[in-house]
Each structure stands twice: as C-alpha cells, then as structure tokens.
PDB file of C-alpha atoms in Angstrom:
ATOM      1  CA  MET A 105     -18.628 -16.804 -13.752  1.00 47.00           C
ATOM      2  CA  LYS A 106     -21.982 -15.969 -15.332  1.00 44.00           C
ATOM      3  CA  ARG A 107     -23.818 -17.377 -12.292  1.00 50.00           C
ATOM      4  CA  LEU A 108     -22.054 -14.694 -10.249  1.00 50.00           C
ATOM      5  CA  PHE A 109     -24.089 -11.979 -11.952  1.00 48.00           C
ATOM      6  CA  LEU A 110     -27.299 -14.026 -12.030  1.00 47.00           C
ATOM      7  CA  LEU A 111     -26.962 -14.584  -8.300  1.00 45.00           C
ATOM      8  CA  PHE A 112     -26.425 -10.867  -7.868  1.00 44.00           C
ATOM      9  CA  PHE A 113     -29.951 -10.295  -9.211  1.00 43.00           C
ATOM     10  CA  ILE A 114     -31.385 -13.112  -7.107  1.00 39.00           C
ATOM     11  CA  ILE A 115     -29.878 -11.787  -3.888  1.00 39.00           C
ATOM     12  CA  PHE A 116     -30.349  -8.095  -4.752  1.00 40.00           C
ATOM     13  CA  PRO A 117     -33.402  -8.103  -7.080  1.00 41.00           C
ATOM     14  CA  SER A 118     -33.887  -4.334  -6.934  1.00 39.00           C
ATOM     15  CA  LEU A 119     -30.355  -3.613  -8.162  1.00 40.00           C
ATOM     16  CA  SER A 120     -28.530  -3.925 -11.443  1.00 42.00           C
ATOM     17  CA  LEU A 121     -24.815  -3.859 -12.190  1.00 43.00           C
ATOM     18  CA  PRO A 122     -23.071  -0.523 -11.710  1.00 47.00           C
ATOM     19  CA  ALA A 123     -22.220   1.371 -14.871  1.00 49.00           C
ATOM     20  CA  ASP A 124     -18.642   1.271 -13.611  1.00 66.00           C
ATOM     21  CA  ILE A 125     -17.755  -2.261 -12.538  1.00 74.00           C
ATOM     22  CA  THR A 126     -15.374  -0.910  -9.895  1.00 81.00           C
ATOM     23  CA  SER A 127     -18.479   0.103  -7.928  1.00 79.00           C
ATOM     24  CA  LEU A 128     -19.446  -3.559  -7.709  1.00 78.00           C
ATOM     25  CA  MET A 129     -16.033  -5.146  -7.216  1.00 85.00           C
ATOM     26  CA  PHE A 130     -14.556  -2.590  -4.794  1.00 92.00           C
ATOM     27  CA  ARG A 131     -15.660  -0.347  -1.918  1.00 93.00           C
ATOM     28  CA  THR A 132     -13.894   3.001  -1.674  1.00 95.00           C
ATOM     29  CA  TYR A 133     -14.021   5.542   1.165  1.00 97.00           C
ATOM     30  CA  THR A 134     -12.539   9.003   0.676  1.00 97.00           C
ATOM     31  CA  VAL A 135     -11.122  11.297   3.351  1.00 97.00           C
ATOM     32  CA  SER A 136     -10.729  15.052   2.835  1.00 95.00           C
ATOM     33  CA  GLY A 137      -8.914  17.556   5.039  1.00 95.00           C
ATOM     34  CA  LYS A 138      -6.294  15.114   6.355  1.00 96.00           C
ATOM     35  CA  ASP A 139      -2.882  14.302   4.945  1.00 95.00           C
ATOM     36  CA  PHE A 140      -1.901  10.824   3.816  1.00 98.00           C
ATOM     37  CA  ASN A 141       0.213   9.831   6.833  1.00 97.00           C
ATOM     38  CA  GLN A 142      -2.472  11.029   9.210  1.00 97.00           C
ATOM     39  CA  VAL A 143      -5.072   8.834   7.499  1.00 98.00           C
ATOM     40  CA  VAL A 144      -2.779   5.780   7.583  1.00 98.00           C
ATOM     41  CA  ASP A 145      -1.997   6.294  11.280  1.00 98.00           C
ATOM     42  CA  GLU A 146      -5.653   6.771  12.241  1.00 98.00           C
ATOM     43  CA  LEU A 147      -6.733   3.775  10.195  1.00 98.00           C
ATOM     44  CA  LYS A 148      -4.100   1.552  11.818  1.00 98.00           C
ATOM     45  CA  GLN A 149      -5.152   2.732  15.261  1.00 97.00           C
ATOM     46  CA  ARG A 150      -8.838   2.032  14.653  1.00 97.00           C
ATOM     47  CA  LEU A 151      -8.206  -1.350  13.053  1.00 98.00           C
ATOM     48  CA  ASN A 152      -6.110  -2.407  16.040  1.00 97.00           C
ATOM     49  CA  GLU A 153      -8.934  -1.602  18.463  1.00 96.00           C
ATOM     50  CA  LYS A 154     -10.529  -4.976  17.590  1.00 91.00           C
ATOM     51  CA  GLU A 155      -8.792  -8.343  17.508  1.00 89.00           C
ATOM     52  CA  ASP A 156     -10.698  -9.417  14.392  1.00 91.00           C
ATOM     53  CA  THR A 157      -9.593  -6.354  12.374  1.00 96.00           C
ATOM     54  CA  LYS A 158      -6.062  -5.922  13.695  1.00 96.00           C
ATOM     55  CA  VAL A 159      -3.211  -4.945  11.380  1.00 96.00           C
ATOM     56  CA  LEU A 160      -0.968  -7.849  10.348  1.00 94.00           C
ATOM     57  CA  ARG A 161       1.405  -6.151   7.921  1.00 93.00           C
ATOM     58  CA  LEU A 162       2.042  -2.692   6.452  1.00 94.00           C
ATOM     59  CA  LEU A 163       3.399  -2.474   2.893  1.00 94.00           C
ATOM     60  CA  THR A 164       4.670   0.996   1.962  1.00 94.00           C
ATOM     61  CA  ILE A 165       4.408   0.499  -1.791  1.00 94.00           C
ATOM     62  CA  SER A 166       5.135   4.093  -2.807  1.00 95.00           C
ATOM     63  CA  GLU A 167       8.353   4.236  -0.758  1.00 94.00           C
ATOM     64  CA  ALA A 168       9.606   1.049  -2.419  1.00 92.00           C
ATOM     65  CA  ILE A 169       8.760   2.373  -5.889  1.00 93.00           C
ATOM     66  CA  LYS A 170      10.340   5.773  -5.200  1.00 93.00           C
ATOM     67  CA  ALA A 171      13.497   4.028  -3.976  1.00 92.00           C
ATOM     68  CA  ARG A 172      13.797   2.634  -7.500  1.00 89.00           C
ATOM     69  CA  GLY A 173      14.020   6.191  -8.881  1.00 90.00           C
ATOM     70  CA  VAL A 174      10.341   6.866  -9.669  1.00 91.00           C
ATOM     71  CA  LYS A 175      10.019  10.091  -7.674  1.00 89.00           C
ATOM     72  CA  ASP A 176       6.571  11.187  -8.884  1.00 92.00           C
ATOM     73  CA  PHE A 177       4.639   8.113  -7.693  1.00 95.00           C
ATOM     74  CA  PRO A 178       1.835   9.188  -5.320  1.00 96.00           C
ATOM     75  CA  ASN A 179       1.720   8.111  -1.678  1.00 97.00           C
ATOM     76  CA  TYR A 180       0.430   4.546  -1.579  1.00 97.00           C
ATOM     77  CA  THR A 181       0.288   1.965   1.221  1.00 97.00           C
ATOM     78  CA  VAL A 182      -1.360  -1.446   1.478  1.00 96.00           C
ATOM     79  CA  ILE A 183      -2.529  -2.524   4.921  1.00 97.00           C
ATOM     80  CA  LEU A 184      -2.989  -6.258   5.479  1.00 95.00           C
ATOM     81  CA  ALA A 185      -5.539  -6.573   8.268  1.00 96.00           C
ATOM     82  CA  CYS A 186      -8.305  -8.789   9.697  1.00 94.00           C
ATOM     83  CA  ASP A 187      -7.326 -11.860  11.688  1.00 87.00           C
ATOM     84  CA  PRO A 188     -10.641 -13.466  12.685  1.00 91.00           C
ATOM     85  CA  ARG A 189     -10.531 -16.656  14.710  1.00 89.00           C
ATOM     86  CA  GLY A 190     -11.488 -19.674  12.622  1.00 89.00           C
ATOM     87  CA  LYS A 191      -9.904 -18.515   9.370  1.00 92.00           C
ATOM     88  CA  GLU A 192      -7.564 -21.533   9.271  1.00 93.00           C
ATOM     89  CA  ASP A 193     -10.422 -23.997   8.811  1.00 93.00           C
ATOM     90  CA  LEU A 194     -11.969 -21.873   6.049  1.00 95.00           C
ATOM     91  CA  LEU A 195      -8.736 -21.454   4.093  1.00 95.00           C
ATOM     92  CA  VAL A 196      -7.797 -25.138   4.253  1.00 93.00           C
ATOM     93  CA  ARG A 197     -11.197 -26.079   2.823  1.00 94.00           C
ATOM     94  CA  ILE A 198     -11.492 -23.290   0.233  1.00 95.00           C
ATOM     95  CA  PRO A 199      -7.923 -22.085  -0.460  1.00 95.00           C
ATOM     96  CA  PHE A 200      -8.996 -19.245  -2.780  1.00 95.00           C
ATOM     97  CA  MET A 201     -10.519 -17.442   0.203  1.00 95.00           C
ATOM     98  CA  SER A 202      -7.034 -16.279   1.208  1.00 94.00           C
ATOM     99  CA  ASN A 203      -7.689 -13.527  -1.352  1.00 94.00           C
ATOM    100  CA  LEU A 204     -10.414 -12.273   1.009  1.00 95.00           C
ATOM    101  CA  VAL A 205      -9.082 -13.147   4.456  1.00 95.00           C
ATOM    102  CA  PRO A 206      -6.869 -11.500   5.651  1.00 94.00           C
ATOM    103  CA  CYS A 207      -8.224  -8.277   4.115  1.00 95.00           C
ATOM    104  CA  SER A 208      -6.182  -5.785   2.094  1.00 96.00           C
ATOM    105  CA  ILE A 209      -6.864  -2.061   2.297  1.00 97.00           C
ATOM    106  CA  ALA A 210      -5.257   0.131  -0.354  1.00 97.00           C
ATOM    107  CA  VAL A 211      -4.657   3.651   0.985  1.00 98.00           C
ATOM    108  CA  TYR A 212      -3.621   6.176  -1.659  1.00 98.00           C
ATOM    109  CA  GLU A 213      -3.388   9.881  -2.299  1.00 97.00           C
ATOM    110  CA  ASN A 214      -5.552  11.409  -5.048  1.00 96.00           C
ATOM    111  CA  PRO A 215      -4.496  14.277  -7.355  1.00 94.00           C
ATOM    112  CA  ASN A 216      -6.834  16.679  -5.505  1.00 95.00           C
ATOM    113  CA  GLY A 217      -5.128  15.962  -2.175  1.00 95.00           C
ATOM    114  CA  SER A 218      -7.846  13.736  -0.739  1.00 97.00           C
ATOM    115  CA  VAL A 219      -7.014  10.213   0.439  1.00 98.00           C
ATOM    116  CA  SER A 220      -8.902   7.086  -0.600  1.00 97.00           C
ATOM    117  CA  MET A 221      -9.198   3.774   1.215  1.00 98.00           C
ATOM    118  CA  THR A 222     -10.274   0.888  -1.006  1.00 97.00           C
ATOM    119  CA  THR A 223     -11.069  -2.717  -0.189  1.00 97.00           C
ATOM    120  CA  ILE A 224     -12.679  -5.440  -2.255  1.00 94.00           C
ATOM    121  CA  ASN A 225     -16.406  -6.106  -2.156  1.00 90.00           C
ATOM    122  CA  GLU A 226     -16.631  -9.651  -0.853  1.00 92.00           C
ATOM    123  CA  MET A 227     -20.067 -10.392  -2.353  1.00 86.00           C
ATOM    124  CA  PRO A 228     -19.080 -11.248  -5.956  1.00 82.00           C
ATOM    125  CA  TYR A 229     -16.499 -13.718  -4.634  1.00 87.00           C
ATOM    126  CA  LEU A 230     -18.998 -15.300  -2.242  1.00 87.00           C
ATOM    127  CA  MET A 231     -21.396 -15.706  -5.160  1.00 81.00           C
ATOM    128  CA  GLU A 232     -18.780 -17.259  -7.424  1.00 81.00           C
ATOM    129  CA  PHE A 233     -17.854 -19.824  -4.734  1.00 88.00           C
ATOM    130  CA  SER A 234     -21.416 -20.286  -3.457  1.00 83.00           C
ATOM    131  CA  LYS A 235     -21.368 -24.058  -4.024  1.00 88.00           C
ATOM    132  CA  ASP A 236     -18.229 -24.487  -1.914  1.00 92.00           C
ATOM    133  CA  LEU A 237     -19.131 -22.204   0.979  1.00 94.00           C
ATOM    134  CA  SER A 238     -21.489 -23.150   3.784  1.00 95.00           C
ATOM    135  CA  ALA A 239     -23.933 -20.665   5.274  1.00 95.00           C
ATOM    136  CA  GLN A 240     -21.571 -20.416   8.253  1.00 96.00           C
ATOM    137  CA  ASP A 241     -18.636 -19.647   5.935  1.00 96.00           C
ATOM    138  CA  ARG A 242     -20.568 -16.854   4.239  1.00 95.00           C
ATOM    139  CA  ARG A 243     -21.597 -15.352   7.574  1.00 95.00           C
ATOM    140  CA  PHE A 244     -17.983 -15.519   8.746  1.00 96.00           C
ATOM    141  CA  ILE A 245     -16.672 -13.572   5.736  1.00 96.00           C
ATOM    142  CA  LYS A 246     -19.569 -11.115   5.683  1.00 95.00           C
ATOM    143  CA  ARG A 247     -19.039 -10.370   9.388  1.00 96.00           C
ATOM    144  CA  THR A 248     -15.325  -9.814   8.820  1.00 96.00           C
ATOM    145  CA  TYR A 249     -15.970  -7.309   6.033  1.00 96.00           C
ATOM    146  CA  SER A 250     -18.804  -5.660   7.922  1.00 96.00           C
ATOM    147  CA  ASP A 251     -16.406  -4.994  10.812  1.00 96.00           C
ATOM    148  CA  LEU A 252     -13.829  -3.669   8.354  1.00 97.00           C
ATOM    149  CA  ARG A 253     -16.312  -1.329   6.638  1.00 96.00           C
ATOM    150  CA  GLN A 254     -17.394   0.063   9.990  1.00 96.00           C
ATOM    151  CA  VAL A 255     -13.817   1.168  10.566  1.00 97.00           C
ATOM    152  CA  LEU A 256     -13.434   2.620   7.061  1.00 97.00           C
ATOM    153  CA  SER A 257     -16.749   4.482   7.237  1.00 96.00           C
ATOM    154  CA  SER A 258     -15.718   6.023  10.559  1.00 96.00           C
ATOM    155  CA  LEU A 259     -12.915   7.794   8.673  1.00 97.00           C
ATOM    156  CA  GLY A 260     -14.223   8.414   5.161  1.00 96.00           C
ATOM    157  CA  LYS A 261     -17.286   8.638   2.948  1.00 94.00           C
ATOM    158  CA  SER A 262     -18.256   6.283   0.130  1.00 91.00           C
ATOM    159  CA  LYS A 263     -20.072   7.201  -3.069  1.00 76.00           C
ATOM    160  CA  ALA A 264     -23.555   5.950  -3.922  1.00 63.00           C
ATOM    161  CA  VAL A 265     -23.638   3.148  -6.514  1.00 59.00           C
ATOM    162  CA  ARG A 266     -25.096   3.902  -9.934  1.00 56.00           C
ATOM    163  CA  THR A 267     -26.688   1.054 -11.885  1.00 52.00           C
ATOM    164  CA  ASN A 268     -27.012   0.093 -15.538  1.00 58.00           C
ATOM    165  CA  ARG A 269     -28.718  -3.089 -16.856  1.00 61.00           C
ATOM    166  CA  LYS A 270     -27.226  -2.849 -20.345  1.00 65.00           C
ATOM    167  CA  ARG A 271     -23.731  -2.913 -18.850  1.00 60.00           C
ATOM    168  CA  MET A 272     -24.766  -5.959 -16.816  1.00 53.00           C
ATOM    169  CA  SER A 273     -25.720  -7.859 -19.964  1.00 59.00           C
ATOM    170  CA  GLU A 274     -22.475  -6.904 -21.726  1.00 63.00           C
ATOM    171  CA  LEU A 275     -20.356  -8.153 -18.831  1.00 58.00           C
ATOM    172  CA  MET A 276     -22.223 -11.452 -18.534  1.00 55.00           C
ATOM    173  CA  THR A 277     -21.473 -12.112 -22.216  1.00 61.00           C
ATOM    174  CA  LYS A 278     -17.823 -11.188 -21.811  1.00 58.00           C
ATOM    175  CA  LEU A 279     -17.267 -13.367 -18.753  1.00 56.00           C
ATOM    176  CA  ARG A 280     -18.884 -16.631 -19.850  1.00 62.00           C
ATOM    177  CA  GLY A 281     -16.652 -19.577 -19.140  1.00 62.00           C
ATOM    178  CA  VAL A 282     -13.988 -17.775 -17.107  1.00 66.00           C
ATOM    179  CA  SER A 283     -12.979 -18.366 -13.493  1.00 83.00           C
ATOM    180  CA  PHE A 284     -11.645 -16.333 -10.595  1.00 88.00           C
ATOM    181  CA  GLU A 285      -8.956 -18.898  -9.804  1.00 93.00           C
ATOM    182  CA  THR A 286      -5.820 -20.266 -11.457  1.00 95.00           C
ATOM    183  CA  SER A 287      -4.712 -23.514  -9.801  1.00 96.00           C
ATOM    184  CA  ASP A 288      -2.231 -26.341 -10.262  1.00 97.00           C
ATOM    185  CA  THR A 289      -1.020 -29.458  -8.437  1.00 97.00           C
ATOM    186  CA  ILE A 290       2.557 -30.412  -7.583  1.00 97.00           C
ATOM    187  CA  LYS A 291       3.249 -34.100  -7.031  1.00 95.00           C
ATOM    188  CA  SER A 292       6.205 -35.932  -5.477  1.00 93.00           C
ATOM    189  CA  VAL A 293       7.407 -32.762  -3.706  1.00 96.00           C
ATOM    190  CA  SER A 294       6.718 -32.147  -0.015  1.00 96.00           C
ATOM    191  CA  PHE A 295       4.861 -29.079   1.179  1.00 97.00           C
ATOM    192  CA  GLU A 296       7.959 -27.506   2.753  1.00 97.00           C
ATOM    193  CA  ASP A 297      10.093 -28.208  -0.313  1.00 97.00           C
ATOM    194  CA  THR A 298       7.374 -26.768  -2.547  1.00 97.00           C
ATOM    195  CA  LYS A 299       7.349 -23.593  -0.481  1.00 96.00           C
ATOM    196  CA  THR A 300      11.146 -23.256  -0.634  1.00 96.00           C
ATOM    197  CA  LEU A 301      11.403 -24.057  -4.339  1.00 97.00           C
ATOM    198  CA  LEU A 302       8.495 -21.826  -5.319  1.00 97.00           C
ATOM    199  CA  LYS A 303       9.945 -18.864  -3.447  1.00 96.00           C
ATOM    200  CA  ALA A 304      13.270 -19.344  -5.251  1.00 96.00           C
ATOM    201  CA  SER A 305      11.545 -19.744  -8.618  1.00 96.00           C
ATOM    202  CA  LEU A 306       9.447 -16.606  -8.124  1.00 96.00           C
ATOM    203  CA  ASP A 307      12.551 -14.653  -7.120  1.00 94.00           C
ATOM    204  CA  GLY A 308      14.148 -15.913 -10.316  1.00 94.00           C
ATOM    205  CA  VAL A 309      11.475 -14.224 -12.451  1.00 93.00           C
ATOM    206  CA  ASN A 310      11.677 -10.996 -10.388  1.00 90.00           C
ATOM    207  CA  MET A 311       8.480 -11.688  -8.470  1.00 93.00           C
ATOM    208  CA  ASN A 312       9.780 -10.500  -5.105  1.00 89.00           C
ATOM    209  CA  ILE A 313       8.394 -12.240  -2.011  1.00 91.00           C
ATOM    210  CA  LEU A 314       7.436  -9.519   0.466  1.00 88.00           C
ATOM    211  CA  GLY A 315       6.264 -11.977   3.064  1.00 88.00           C
ATOM    212  CA  VAL A 316       5.043 -15.502   3.769  1.00 92.00           C
ATOM    213  CA  GLU A 317       2.005 -16.113   5.979  1.00 91.00           C
ATOM    214  CA  ASP A 318       1.974 -19.606   7.505  1.00 94.00           C
ATOM    215  CA  ILE A 319      -1.711 -19.974   8.254  1.00 93.00           C
ATOM    216  CA  LYS A 320      -1.632 -23.600   9.377  1.00 94.00           C
ATOM    217  CA  ARG A 321       1.660 -25.250  10.348  1.00 94.00           C
ATOM    218  CA  ASP A 322       0.365 -28.762  11.084  1.00 95.00           C
ATOM    219  CA  SER A 323      -1.203 -31.048   8.472  1.00 95.00           C
ATOM    220  CA  PRO A 324      -3.004 -30.172   6.329  1.00 95.00           C
ATOM    221  CA  LYS A 325      -0.549 -27.281   6.048  1.00 96.00           C
ATOM    222  CA  TYR A 326      -1.471 -23.988   4.412  1.00 97.00           C
ATOM    223  CA  SER A 327       0.607 -20.895   3.580  1.00 97.00           C
ATOM    224  CA  PHE A 328       0.433 -18.008   1.173  1.00 95.00           C
ATOM    225  CA  MET A 329       3.129 -15.789  -0.277  1.00 95.00           C
ATOM    226  CA  LEU A 330       2.855 -12.078  -0.965  1.00 94.00           C
ATOM    227  CA  ALA A 331       4.568 -11.739  -4.335  1.00 93.00           C
ATOM    228  CA  CYS A 332       5.075  -8.636  -6.455  1.00 90.00           C
ATOM    229  CA  ASN A 333       7.177  -7.008  -9.126  1.00 91.00           C
ATOM    230  CA  LEU A 334       7.500  -3.290  -8.348  1.00 89.00           C
ATOM    231  CA  THR A 335       8.005  -2.388 -12.003  1.00 88.00           C
ATOM    232  CA  TYR A 336       4.703  -4.064 -12.809  1.00 89.00           C
ATOM    233  CA  GLY A 337       3.070  -2.536  -9.738  1.00 90.00           C
ATOM    234  CA  GLU A 338       4.037   0.993 -10.678  1.00 90.00           C
ATOM    235  CA  LYS A 339       2.359   0.789 -14.076  1.00 88.00           C
ATOM    236  CA  ILE A 340      -0.815  -0.857 -12.813  1.00 91.00           C
ATOM    237  CA  LEU A 341      -1.374   1.084  -9.582  1.00 93.00           C
ATOM    238  CA  ARG A 342      -0.700   4.441 -11.197  1.00 90.00           C
ATOM    239  CA  GLU A 343      -3.569   3.821 -13.630  1.00 88.00           C
ATOM    240  CA  PHE A 344      -5.877   1.794 -11.433  1.00 91.00           C
ATOM    241  CA  PRO A 345      -5.149   2.293  -7.714  1.00 94.00           C
ATOM    242  CA  HIS A 346      -7.989  -0.042  -6.681  1.00 93.00           C
ATOM    243  CA  PHE A 347      -5.724  -2.945  -7.548  1.00 91.00           C
ATOM    244  CA  GLY A 348      -3.790  -2.568  -4.338  1.00 92.00           C
ATOM    245  CA  THR A 349      -6.561  -4.622  -2.742  1.00 95.00           C
ATOM    246  CA  LEU A 350      -5.291  -7.578  -4.789  1.00 90.00           C
ATOM    247  CA  ALA A 351      -1.612  -6.704  -4.493  1.00 82.00           C
ATOM    248  CA  PRO A 352       0.822  -8.106  -3.734  1.00 88.00           C
ATOM    249  CA  CYS A 353      -0.437 -11.240  -5.454  1.00 93.00           C
ATOM    250  CA  ARG A 354      -1.344 -13.947  -2.949  1.00 95.00           C
ATOM    251  CA  ILE A 355       0.023 -17.277  -4.119  1.00 97.00           C
ATOM    252  CA  TYR A 356      -1.298 -19.953  -1.796  1.00 97.00           C
ATOM    253  CA  ILE A 357       0.014 -23.477  -1.271  1.00 97.00           C
ATOM    254  CA  TYR A 358      -1.745 -26.230   0.646  1.00 97.00           C
ATOM    255  CA  GLU A 359      -1.572 -29.940   1.369  1.00 97.00           C
ATOM    256  CA  LYS A 360      -4.122 -32.109  -0.405  1.00 96.00           C
ATOM    257  CA  PRO A 361      -5.568 -35.337   1.047  1.00 94.00           C
ATOM    258  CA  ASP A 362      -3.616 -37.455  -1.468  1.00 95.00           C
ATOM    259  CA  GLY A 363      -0.284 -35.954  -0.324  1.00 94.00           C
ATOM    260  CA  SER A 364       0.182 -33.662  -3.316  1.00 97.00           C
ATOM    261  CA  VAL A 365       0.486 -29.895  -2.935  1.00 98.00           C
ATOM    262  CA  GLY A 366      -2.021 -27.481  -4.411  1.00 98.00           C
ATOM    263  CA  VAL A 367      -0.931 -24.060  -5.675  1.00 98.00           C
ATOM    264  CA  GLY A 368      -3.249 -21.250  -6.684  1.00 97.00           C
ATOM    265  CA  TYR A 369      -3.715 -17.537  -7.196  1.00 97.00           C
ATOM    266  CA  ILE A 370      -6.345 -15.167  -8.545  1.00 95.00           C
ATOM    267  CA  ASN A 371      -7.008 -15.600 -12.266  1.00 94.00           C
ATOM    268  CA  ILE A 372      -5.201 -12.716 -13.927  1.00 93.00           C
ATOM    269  CA  GLN A 373      -6.895 -13.272 -17.287  1.00 90.00           C
ATOM    270  CA  THR A 374     -10.255 -12.743 -15.572  1.00 88.00           C
ATOM    271  CA  LEU A 375      -8.974  -9.515 -14.034  1.00 90.00           C
ATOM    272  CA  ILE A 376      -7.979  -8.312 -17.502  1.00 89.00           C
ATOM    273  CA  LYS A 377     -11.454  -9.140 -18.843  1.00 83.00           C
ATOM    274  CA  LEU A 378     -13.121  -7.329 -15.970  1.00 83.00           C
ATOM    275  CA  TYR A 379     -11.035  -4.172 -15.968  1.00 86.00           C
ATOM    276  CA  ARG A 380      -9.633  -3.826 -19.491  1.00 84.00           C
ATOM    277  CA  THR A 381     -11.457  -0.497 -20.019  1.00 82.00           C
ATOM    278  CA  HIS A 382      -9.572   0.911 -17.004  1.00 82.00           C
ATOM    279  CA  LEU A 383      -6.156  -0.197 -18.183  1.00 86.00           C
ATOM    280  CA  HIS A 384      -3.803   1.178 -20.801  1.00 87.00           C
ATOM    281  CA  LYS A 385      -2.370  -1.348 -23.243  1.00 89.00           C
ATOM    282  CA  ASP A 386       0.959  -1.264 -21.391  1.00 89.00           C
ATOM    283  CA  ALA A 387      -0.747  -2.210 -18.119  1.00 89.00           C
ATOM    284  CA  VAL A 388      -2.562  -5.117 -19.784  1.00 92.00           C
ATOM    285  CA  GLU A 389       0.782  -6.356 -21.119  1.00 93.00           C
ATOM    286  CA  VAL A 390       2.231  -6.089 -17.605  1.00 92.00           C
ATOM    287  CA  PHE A 391      -0.631  -8.191 -16.218  1.00 92.00           C
ATOM    288  CA  GLU A 392      -0.066 -10.841 -18.870  1.00 94.00           C
ATOM    289  CA  LYS A 393       3.679 -10.871 -18.184  1.00 95.00           C
ATOM    290  CA  ALA A 394       3.046 -11.321 -14.440  1.00 94.00           C
ATOM    291  CA  ASP A 395       0.720 -14.243 -15.169  1.00 95.00           C
ATOM    292  CA  LYS A 396       3.372 -15.904 -17.367  1.00 96.00           C
ATOM    293  CA  ASP A 397       6.035 -15.316 -14.708  1.00 96.00           C
ATOM    294  CA  ILE A 398       4.002 -17.006 -11.980  1.00 96.00           C
ATOM    295  CA  LYS A 399       3.064 -19.927 -14.207  1.00 97.00           C
ATOM    296  CA  SER A 400       6.677 -20.435 -15.259  1.00 97.00           C
ATOM    297  CA  ALA A 401       7.770 -20.474 -11.603  1.00 97.00           C
ATOM    298  CA  ILE A 402       5.183 -23.142 -10.805  1.00 97.00           C
ATOM    299  CA  LYS A 403       6.269 -25.209 -13.805  1.00 96.00           C
ATOM    300  CA  GLU A 404       9.872 -25.028 -12.629  1.00 96.00           C
ATOM    301  CA  VAL A 405       8.871 -26.450  -9.244  1.00 97.00           C
ATOM    302  CA  LYS A 406       7.010 -29.239 -11.050  1.00 96.00           C
ATOM    303  CA  GLY A 407      10.154 -29.973 -13.063  1.00 93.00           C
ATOM    304  CA  GLU A 408       8.553 -29.113 -16.398  1.00 90.00           C
TER     305      GLU A 408
END
C-alpha cells in the first residue's frame, strides 16, 4: 500500500495528499437548483448517450431503507454504469478491477437541498495494482473514467483539491503492510456450484444479493455479486455517503488455471484504516461485522 502514495508523488510531483483523504479517493460533483429525481433522470439520460457509459443497473437504496421503517433517510441512489468493450479480458486477468469497472455513481441529497454525484478516483487503485496492469489496461480504465467524469461535470461542479504533506506522511505510516484486496481460493467445487453455494451462504448471514453480473460465461468464467445488508448500509451511508461508490459490495468469483475458484472483495479493514476519522464507532463496528459475515460465508462454501 505504501507504494501507492509514493507513486502518487512520482506521477504527480507537484501535488501532495489532500488534507481530507476523500478528495484523493473520490470525485464528487454537486448540483444546485435541481431536485433529486431530476438529477437522477438527467444523469441516466446522459450516461446512456454513449455505449461505453450506459446504465446497467439502478439501485434505489433510500427507497429500500425507508421500506424498512427508516423514514428520515435522505434520497440516495446508486447507478451502476460503464460497459466498455474489452472489460471481460481485463477482469479475468485482474479480478479486483471489477471494483472499478463497471463504475458506480452514488447520487444523494445533501441537507442544504443540493444533490451530489460521487464516484471513485481510479488513480490510487491503478497505482496499487501497477505491477499487474499493462499500459493498455491503464489507458482502458483511465479512458472509461474520463468519459464518466465528462458526463458528471456536464451536470455538476467539483471542488478544488487542497493538499497537505504532513497528512500524507501520517497516512503512509498508517497503511504500511495493508492491501486493497481480500481473496481466497475454493477447491474441489465447480464454478457454478461455488456461485450457487456462496449466494445461499451470503443470504444466510443477511448479506442480500441485489444482483449477479455474469461477465464471462465461458471458461475461464467470471461473475460478481452485488451484496449488501441494508441495516449496515443505513448506518454507513448516513455518515459517509461517498461509500455508495463501493456499495453494494462486489464479491467476485473466477475460474483459476488449476481448476479452483478464486473469490475476492475489497479489503474492508483497509477501508476502516483509510476512513476511520469519518466514521462513528458504530459504523466501524458495522464494517467489521460485514467483513466477518462475508468471510464466514466463504468458509461455509469451503466446508470449513
């Protein structure tokens, strides 16, 4: 992880880490003078104007949370978009990249009535996986996010990034030895059986599967599940709405050359380290519980 921040200086030598890490890890565009539904409709329309940025799925998070009796949750929708040609080859080779492609845009209402649209900043992830990605891979992802940002900037305005070198040093110390990815291997179970069993196991720990994206149906097969627990989501998104760009959790499964099945998802302990100052103790506990739930579901599939 520490090379991520060192590479940041190498690639952007005139910059230092933002005082608020969210300015590095996320890009947010704010719209004023339009209501929430209007922003969502316009964003969908503009995304669908290009094949590479088209909308794949709309997740009305706030409606689902309100249906559970939480009436004061603000309007919140996650748009799963971006379907560039060639993504299958990338994801089979570097499975973690399913956290970047397709793209997630969190659209949420602010207390002052404005509407924000947040997506992840792809650069830290490209830096972390720099040894695995070819120059063509990096161009592919950068182009995808450049197209996405063009759409977002046509609707809203983003804030200028403030920098702070002391904060950079503190974060490098904190993040030594951690990784963006949690991964495991399942042996003696076929890909299709792994997918079926994992879905059932996740349901059993109240990690609801909102959808399954079958990226590659022939060998080597690759799919990812959109998993969430709305009780967890309410606590986290209320405090830190940026997290909709990583929600629902993408749990990816893929065939390995030796016939085993790989399973992975974003490292939740790293997220806690990165964003602890933004999260109340209860939200941190929710993150840790979600991590344990996913790991227990994987262990059940492995027969442990």
